[in-house]
Coordinates of C-alpha atoms and ligand atoms in Angstrom, one line a residue:
M1 CA 24.0 13.4 -3.9
T2 CA 20.7 15.5 -3.6
R3 CA 18.0 13.5 -2.0
N4 CA 14.5 13.3 -3.1
R5 CA 11.9 13.9 -0.4
A6 CA 8.3 12.9 0.4
D7 CA 6.2 12.4 3.5
V8 CA 5.2 8.9 2.6
A9 CA 6.9 6.1 0.5
V10 CA 4.6 3.4 -0.8
V11 CA 6.2 0.2 -2.0
G12 CA 4.1 -1.6 -4.7
G13 CA 1.9 -0.2 -7.5
G14 CA -0.8 -2.8 -7.0
I15 CA -4.3 -1.9 -5.7
L16 CA -3.2 -1.9 -2.1
G17 CA -0.3 0.5 -2.9
L18 CA -2.6 2.8 -5.0
A19 CA -5.3 2.8 -2.3
H20 CA -2.8 3.8 0.4
A21 CA -1.3 6.5 -1.9
Y22 CA -4.8 7.9 -2.5
L23 CA -5.7 8.1 1.1
A24 CA -2.4 9.5 2.3
A25 CA -2.4 12.1 -0.5
K26 CA -6.1 13.0 0.3
H27 CA -4.9 13.7 3.8
G28 CA -2.4 16.2 2.4
R29 CA 0.7 14.0 2.5
S30 CA 3.3 14.1 -0.3
V31 CA 3.6 10.6 -1.6
V32 CA 6.0 8.6 -3.8
V33 CA 5.1 5.1 -5.1
F34 CA 7.7 2.6 -6.1
E35 CA 6.9 -0.2 -8.4
R36 CA 9.3 -2.9 -9.6
G37 CA 7.6 -3.4 -13.0
P38 CA 7.3 -1.0 -15.9
R39 CA 3.6 -1.0 -14.7
A40 CA 1.6 -3.0 -12.3
Q41 CA 1.7 -6.7 -13.3
G42 CA 0.7 -8.5 -10.1
A43 CA -2.5 -9.9 -8.7
S44 CA -4.2 -6.5 -9.1
V45 CA -4.3 -6.7 -12.9
R46 CA -5.1 -10.4 -13.1
N47 CA -8.3 -10.5 -11.2
F48 CA -12.1 -10.3 -11.9
G49 CA -12.4 -6.7 -10.9
M50 CA -15.1 -7.6 -8.5
I51 CA -15.7 -5.4 -5.5
W52 CA -17.5 -8.1 -3.7
P53 CA -18.7 -7.3 -0.1
I54 CA -21.1 -10.3 -0.1
G55 CA -18.0 -12.6 0.3
Q56 CA -17.0 -11.1 3.7
A57 CA -18.0 -12.6 7.0
P58 CA -20.6 -10.7 9.1
G59 CA -19.1 -8.1 11.5
P60 CA -15.9 -6.2 11.1
M61 CA -14.8 -7.6 7.8
H62 CA -18.1 -7.0 6.1
E63 CA -18.2 -3.5 7.6
M64 CA -14.7 -2.9 6.2
A65 CA -15.8 -4.1 2.8
L66 CA -18.7 -1.7 2.7
R67 CA -16.5 1.2 3.8
S68 CA -14.0 0.2 1.1
R69 CA -16.8 0.1 -1.5
R70 CA -17.8 3.6 -0.5
L71 CA -14.2 4.8 -0.9
W72 CA -13.9 2.9 -4.2
L73 CA -17.0 4.8 -5.5
E74 CA -15.6 8.1 -4.3
A75 CA -12.2 7.4 -6.0
L76 CA -13.8 6.1 -9.2
E77 CA -16.2 9.1 -9.5
W78 CA -13.5 11.6 -8.7
S79 CA -11.1 10.2 -11.3
M80 CA -13.9 9.6 -13.8
L81 CA -12.8 6.0 -14.3
P82 CA -15.5 3.6 -15.4
F83 CA -17.2 1.0 -13.3
L84 CA -20.4 -1.0 -13.5
P85 CA -22.8 -1.2 -10.5
T86 CA -23.6 -4.7 -11.6
G87 CA -24.6 -6.3 -8.3
S88 CA -24.1 -10.1 -8.1
L89 CA -26.1 -13.1 -8.6
L90 CA -25.3 -16.6 -7.2
V91 CA -27.4 -19.0 -9.2
V92 CA -28.8 -22.2 -7.5
Y93 CA -29.6 -25.6 -9.1
R94 CA -29.5 -28.0 -6.2
E95 CA -31.6 -28.3 -3.1
D96 CA -28.6 -28.2 -0.8
E97 CA -27.4 -24.9 -2.4
R98 CA -30.9 -23.5 -1.9
A99 CA -30.8 -24.4 1.8
V100 CA -27.5 -22.6 2.3
V101 CA -28.6 -19.4 0.4
Q102 CA -31.9 -19.3 2.3
E103 CA -30.2 -19.8 5.6
F104 CA -27.7 -17.1 4.8
C105 CA -30.5 -14.6 3.9
E106 CA -32.3 -15.5 7.1
L107 CA -29.2 -15.2 9.3
T108 CA -28.2 -11.8 7.8
R109 CA -31.7 -10.3 7.5
N110 CA -30.9 -7.6 10.0
Q111 CA -27.5 -6.8 8.7
D112 CA -26.3 -4.6 5.9
Y113 CA -25.9 -7.2 3.2
G114 CA -29.0 -6.1 1.3
C115 CA -29.2 -9.5 -0.4
E116 CA -32.3 -11.7 -1.0
W117 CA -33.4 -15.1 -2.3
I118 CA -35.2 -14.8 -5.6
G119 CA -37.0 -17.4 -7.6
P120 CA -36.3 -18.5 -11.2
D121 CA -38.5 -15.9 -12.8
A122 CA -36.9 -13.1 -10.9
V123 CA -33.4 -14.5 -11.9
V124 CA -34.4 -14.5 -15.5
S125 CA -35.7 -10.9 -15.2
R126 CA -32.3 -9.8 -14.0
T127 CA -30.1 -11.6 -16.6
N128 CA -30.4 -13.6 -19.8
A129 CA -27.0 -15.1 -19.2
V130 CA -27.9 -18.2 -17.1
R131 CA -29.2 -21.6 -18.0
T132 CA -32.8 -22.1 -17.0
E133 CA -33.1 -25.9 -17.0
G134 CA -33.2 -27.0 -13.4
L135 CA -32.8 -23.4 -12.1
L136 CA -34.2 -23.1 -8.6
G137 CA -33.5 -19.5 -8.0
G138 CA -30.6 -17.3 -6.8
L139 CA -29.0 -15.0 -4.2
W140 CA -29.4 -11.5 -5.6
S141 CA -27.3 -8.7 -4.1
P142 CA -27.3 -5.2 -5.5
V143 CA -24.1 -4.1 -3.7
E144 CA -21.3 -5.5 -5.8
L145 CA -19.4 -3.4 -8.3
T146 CA -17.3 -4.4 -11.3
V147 CA -14.2 -2.6 -12.6
D148 CA -11.8 -3.4 -15.3
P149 CA -8.7 -4.1 -13.2
R150 CA -6.1 -3.5 -16.0
L151 CA -7.7 -0.2 -16.9
I152 CA -7.9 1.0 -13.3
L153 CA -4.4 -0.1 -12.3
W154 CA -2.9 1.6 -15.3
Q155 CA -5.0 4.8 -15.3
F156 CA -5.6 5.6 -11.6
P157 CA -1.9 6.5 -11.2
E158 CA -2.4 9.3 -13.8
F159 CA -5.2 10.7 -11.7
L160 CA -3.2 10.5 -8.5
A161 CA -0.3 12.3 -10.2
A162 CA -2.5 15.0 -11.7
Q163 CA -4.8 15.6 -8.7
F164 CA -2.3 15.2 -5.8
G165 CA 1.1 15.3 -7.3
V166 CA 1.8 11.7 -6.3
Q167 CA 5.1 10.7 -7.8
F168 CA 5.5 7.3 -9.4
C169 CA 8.8 5.5 -9.9
Y170 CA 8.2 2.5 -12.1
G171 CA 10.9 0.0 -12.9
T172 CA 12.3 0.7 -9.5
V173 CA 12.8 -1.9 -6.8
V174 CA 12.9 -0.7 -3.2
R175 CA 16.0 -2.5 -1.8
S176 CA 16.0 -1.2 1.8
I177 CA 14.1 1.0 4.2
D178 CA 16.1 2.5 7.0
L179 CA 14.1 5.6 7.9
P180 CA 14.4 8.3 6.9
V181 CA 16.2 6.7 4.0
V182 CA 14.6 4.5 1.3
E183 CA 16.9 3.0 -1.3
A184 CA 15.1 2.4 -4.5
G185 CA 16.9 1.4 -7.7
S186 CA 19.7 3.9 -7.9
Q187 CA 17.9 6.6 -6.0
K188 CA 17.9 7.5 -2.3
W189 CA 14.7 9.1 -0.9
E190 CA 14.2 10.7 2.5
V191 CA 10.7 10.0 3.9
Q192 CA 8.9 10.2 7.2
S193 CA 6.9 7.0 6.8
A194 CA 6.8 3.9 4.6
I195 CA 4.0 1.6 3.7
V196 CA 4.9 -1.8 2.1
C197 CA 2.3 -3.4 -0.1
S198 CA 4.6 -5.8 -1.9
G199 CA 2.0 -8.4 -2.7
D200 CA 3.5 -11.9 -3.0
D201 CA 7.1 -10.7 -2.9
F202 CA 8.4 -12.0 0.5
E203 CA 12.1 -12.0 -0.3
T204 CA 13.1 -8.4 -1.0
L205 CA 12.0 -6.4 2.0
Y206 CA 11.8 -7.8 5.6
P207 CA 12.4 -11.4 4.5
D208 CA 12.7 -12.7 8.1
L209 CA 9.4 -11.2 9.1
F210 CA 7.7 -12.7 6.1
A211 CA 9.3 -16.1 6.8
E212 CA 7.8 -16.3 10.3
S213 CA 4.5 -14.7 9.4
G214 CA 2.8 -17.9 8.1
I215 CA 1.8 -16.1 4.9
N216 CA 1.6 -18.3 1.9
R217 CA 1.2 -18.0 -1.9
C218 CA -1.9 -19.0 -3.8
K219 CA -1.9 -19.5 -7.6
L220 CA -5.2 -19.0 -9.5
Q221 CA -5.9 -20.0 -13.2
M222 CA -8.0 -17.6 -15.2
M223 CA -9.5 -17.2 -18.7
R224 CA -11.1 -14.5 -20.8
T225 CA -13.3 -14.9 -23.8
R226 CA -13.4 -12.6 -26.9
P227 CA -15.9 -9.7 -26.7
Q228 CA -19.4 -11.2 -26.7
P229 CA -21.2 -10.6 -30.1
G230 CA -23.9 -7.9 -30.6
G231 CA -23.2 -6.1 -27.4
W232 CA -24.5 -9.1 -25.3
Q233 CA -24.5 -8.1 -21.6
L234 CA -23.9 -10.4 -18.7
G235 CA -25.7 -8.1 -16.2
P236 CA -24.8 -9.0 -12.6
S237 CA -21.5 -10.8 -12.0
L238 CA -22.3 -14.5 -11.6
A239 CA -21.4 -17.2 -9.2
A240 CA -23.0 -20.6 -8.4
G241 CA -23.1 -23.3 -5.8
L242 CA -19.4 -24.1 -5.6
T243 CA -18.8 -20.5 -4.4
L244 CA -20.8 -21.1 -1.3
R245 CA -18.0 -23.2 0.1
F246 CA -15.4 -20.6 -0.7
Y247 CA -16.2 -17.2 0.9
D248 CA -16.2 -16.6 4.7
S249 CA -19.6 -15.1 4.6
F250 CA -21.4 -18.4 4.0
A251 CA -19.4 -20.3 6.7
I252 CA -22.0 -19.1 9.2
C253 CA -24.6 -21.5 7.6
K254 CA -25.1 -24.9 9.3
T255 CA -26.5 -26.3 6.0
L256 CA -23.1 -25.8 4.3
E257 CA -21.8 -29.1 5.6
T258 CA -24.3 -31.1 3.6
L259 CA -23.4 -29.2 0.4
K260 CA -19.6 -29.7 1.1
R261 CA -20.1 -33.4 1.7
R262 CA -22.0 -33.7 -1.6
I263 CA -19.4 -31.9 -3.6
A264 CA -16.6 -34.0 -2.0
S265 CA -18.2 -37.2 -3.0
E266 CA -19.7 -36.2 -6.4
T267 CA -16.9 -34.0 -7.8
P268 CA -13.8 -34.4 -5.6
E269 CA -11.7 -32.8 -8.5
Y270 CA -13.3 -29.4 -7.7
D271 CA -12.2 -29.8 -4.1
H272 CA -8.7 -30.9 -5.1
W273 CA -8.0 -27.8 -7.1
V274 CA -10.3 -25.6 -5.0
I275 CA -12.3 -24.6 -8.0
H276 CA -15.4 -22.4 -8.1
G277 CA -17.0 -20.5 -11.0
L278 CA -17.1 -16.7 -11.2
V279 CA -17.9 -14.7 -14.2
S280 CA -17.5 -10.9 -14.7
Q281 CA -17.6 -8.8 -17.9
T282 CA -15.2 -6.1 -18.9
A283 CA -16.3 -2.8 -20.5
G284 CA -15.1 -4.2 -23.8
G285 CA -17.6 -7.1 -23.6
E286 CA -15.2 -9.9 -22.8
L287 CA -16.1 -12.4 -20.0
T288 CA -13.5 -13.1 -17.3
L289 CA -13.8 -16.7 -16.1
G290 CA -12.2 -18.5 -13.2
D291 CA -10.8 -19.9 -10.9
S292 CA -8.8 -22.5 -9.1
H293 CA -6.5 -22.3 -6.0
E294 CA -3.1 -24.0 -5.5
Y295 CA -1.4 -23.1 -2.2
G296 CA 2.3 -23.2 -1.5
R297 CA 5.3 -20.9 -1.4
A298 CA 6.7 -22.4 -4.7
V299 CA 4.4 -21.5 -7.5
D300 CA 4.3 -23.8 -10.5
I301 CA 5.2 -21.7 -13.5
F302 CA 3.3 -24.0 -15.9
D303 CA -0.5 -23.8 -16.0
K304 CA -2.6 -27.0 -16.1
P305 CA -4.9 -27.3 -19.1
K306 CA -6.9 -29.8 -17.0
I307 CA -7.8 -27.1 -14.5
D308 CA -9.0 -24.8 -17.2
E309 CA -11.2 -27.6 -18.5
L310 CA -12.7 -28.2 -15.1
I311 CA -13.4 -24.5 -14.6
L312 CA -15.1 -24.3 -18.0
R313 CA -17.0 -27.6 -17.4
Y314 CA -18.5 -26.1 -14.3
I315 CA -19.2 -22.6 -15.7
R316 CA -21.0 -24.2 -18.7
T317 CA -23.5 -25.7 -16.2
F318 CA -24.9 -22.3 -15.4
L319 CA -23.6 -19.7 -18.0
A320 CA -25.5 -19.3 -21.3
A321 CA -23.2 -16.9 -23.1
P322 CA -23.2 -16.7 -26.9
N323 CA -19.4 -17.2 -27.2
L324 CA -17.2 -19.1 -24.7
E325 CA -14.2 -19.3 -27.0
I326 CA -11.2 -18.5 -24.9
A327 CA -9.0 -15.6 -26.1
Q328 CA -6.6 -15.3 -23.1
R329 CA -5.4 -17.6 -20.3
W330 CA -3.2 -16.5 -17.4
H331 CA -2.6 -17.2 -13.8
G332 CA -2.3 -14.8 -10.8
V333 CA -0.7 -15.2 -7.5
Y334 CA -1.8 -13.6 -4.2
S335 CA -0.5 -13.7 -0.7
K336 CA -2.7 -15.2 1.9
H337 CA -2.6 -16.2 5.6
P338 CA -4.3 -19.5 6.5
E339 CA -6.4 -17.9 9.2
K340 CA -6.3 -14.1 9.0
P341 CA -8.3 -12.1 6.4
F342 CA -5.3 -9.8 5.9
V343 CA -1.9 -9.1 7.6
T344 CA -0.4 -5.9 8.9
M345 CA 3.1 -5.9 10.4
C346 CA 5.1 -3.0 12.0
P347 CA 8.8 -3.8 11.6
V348 CA 9.8 -0.4 13.1
D349 CA 8.0 2.8 14.0
H350 CA 6.5 4.6 11.0
V351 CA 6.8 1.5 8.7
R352 CA 3.8 -0.7 8.0
I353 CA 3.6 -3.9 5.9
V354 CA 0.0 -4.4 4.6
T355 CA -0.6 -7.6 2.6
A356 CA -2.3 -11.0 2.4
A357 CA -5.8 -9.8 1.6
G358 CA -6.1 -13.1 -0.4
G359 CA -9.0 -13.3 -2.8
S360 CA -10.5 -10.1 -1.5
G361 CA -7.8 -7.5 -2.0
M362 CA -9.7 -5.6 -4.6
T363 CA -12.7 -5.5 -2.3
L364 CA -10.9 -4.5 0.8
S365 CA -8.1 -2.3 -0.6
F366 CA -9.5 1.1 0.2
G367 CA -10.9 0.0 3.6
L368 CA -7.5 -1.4 4.6
A369 CA -5.7 1.7 3.4
E370 CA -8.0 3.9 5.5
K371 CA -7.3 1.8 8.5
T372 CA -3.5 2.0 8.0
V373 CA -3.6 5.8 7.4
Q374 CA -5.6 6.3 10.6
E375 CA -3.4 4.0 12.6
M376 CA -0.2 5.7 11.4
G377 CA -1.7 9.2 12.0
L378 CA -1.1 10.3 8.4
Ligands
FAD401 C1 -6.8 -14.4 -10.4 C2 -7.2 -13.5 -9.2 C3 -8.5 -13.1 -9.1 C4 -8.9 -12.3 -8.1 N1 -10.2 -11.8 -8.1 C5 -10.5 -10.8 -7.1 C6 -11.7 -10.1 -7.2 O1 -12.5 -10.2 -8.2 N2 -12.1 -9.3 -6.2 C7 -11.2 -9.1 -5.1 O2 -11.6 -8.4 -4.2 N3 -10.0 -9.7 -5.1 C8 -9.6 -10.5 -6.1 N4 -8.4 -11.1 -6.1 C9 -7.4 -10.7 -5.0 C10 -6.7 -9.4 -5.4 O3 -6.4 -9.3 -6.7 C11 -5.4 -9.2 -4.5 O4 -5.7 -9.5 -3.1 C12 -4.9 -7.9 -4.7 O5 -4.7 -7.5 -6.0 C13 -3.5 -7.8 -4.0 O6 -3.0 -6.5 -4.2 P1 -1.6 -6.0 -3.8 O7 -1.4 -4.6 -4.1 O8 -1.3 -6.5 -2.4 O9 -0.6 -7.0 -4.7 P2 -0.1 -6.9 -6.2 O10 -1.2 -6.5 -7.1 O11 0.6 -8.2 -6.4 O12 0.9 -5.7 -6.2 C14 2.1 -5.8 -5.5 C15 3.1 -5.0 -6.3 O13 4.3 -4.7 -5.5 C16 5.4 -4.7 -6.3 N5 6.6 -4.9 -5.5 C17 6.8 -5.9 -4.7 N6 8.0 -5.7 -4.0 C18 8.5 -4.6 -4.5 C19 9.7 -3.8 -4.2 N7 10.6 -4.3 -3.2 N8 9.9 -2.7 -4.8 C20 9.0 -2.2 -5.7 N9 7.9 -2.9 -6.1 C21 7.6 -4.0 -5.4 C22 5.1 -5.8 -7.3 O14 5.8 -5.7 -8.5 C23 3.6 -5.7 -7.5 O15 3.2 -4.9 -8.6 C24 -8.0 -11.9 -7.1 C25 -6.6 -12.3 -7.2 C26 -6.2 -13.1 -8.3 C27 -4.8 -13.5 -8.4

């Protein structure tokens, strides 16, 4: 049997796989990408499309997110795929939320976040999408970008194929990697290196490594509205107080404890399902709304209407969009380590597993890929 050849095999056509394919190809490597589905169907097409550096803890993770954002911009501009430089706005209605946001601005003043506390008038000048009753102000950040994840994940491969000759094998499961041979579907490929970005599939490749890695699954429920009428624009992607207890960035704030205690006693149901409220808008005008977090290796295949109601109840407290009728509901699953912001494993020389970027995989994808490509000397 004649063997197909490439320098690098990438397993997984999600955003981590595509980012690795892009950077390896940019460095002159011939690349083949294997994806189990007829097209990407994992976490990468089920998210908000938020490139969200403000969620990363100060230091190396925030630096990686900013580097990743720059690489995202390079890739988006080169491929002429659409994105919106929306920035982000975390709106504040409670004094304990204001305390956290102001402390965060103070603590990160000399770092590269570029965010600032703004009062209610300045919030309203940036968006007409938020409720003004009781509005105390917000955390404005100009850095965040918004992409349409489905469009990017399905069209970026065309750019990679046309620009760099990256080969894509969809509907093809990689069953084993024993370098130089990769067995994928009914094909055998000969490659020098392999990068495994298999998302929440822990069973097909290196199951023993995954079993002992501590990596878990997390299920998130999501919704999308119909396109908003009359070309109504959200402006910046929105978050609110509950988000302050979610991202690592805000964990540096001492004032966070008071807010957490208040939420635990006032609305324990939000803690139980780890709910916060994020809103982004697609190029088609729909609003993407979410989300909740249920952790565990076994993912409940059924969604819980109660969780959707809780998410909507919270989002209605700050979002003033013309039409919140829900047109789509789905859930996504990502892999996550309880302590680490991502996981890389090296089962043998020239093979890397890169996974578990949790709720920040879109944000970190290109930065993580750059790190892998450098470490592997590609
Ligand atoms: C609801 C939701 C909202 C989110 N919102 C955001 C956000 O706004 N911003 C952000 O930064 N992050 C967000 N995230 C996180 C982000 O989406 C994920 O971290 C990221 O998409 C993970 O990318 P991935 O390529 O590792 O995994 P996936 O997208 O799941 O891709 C893995 C792919 O590998 C394939 N595969 C697995 N094993 C094999 C095999 N053996 N052979 C062939 N193919 C295989 C699978 O079919 C799959 O397509 C969100 C996640 C979810 C679920």
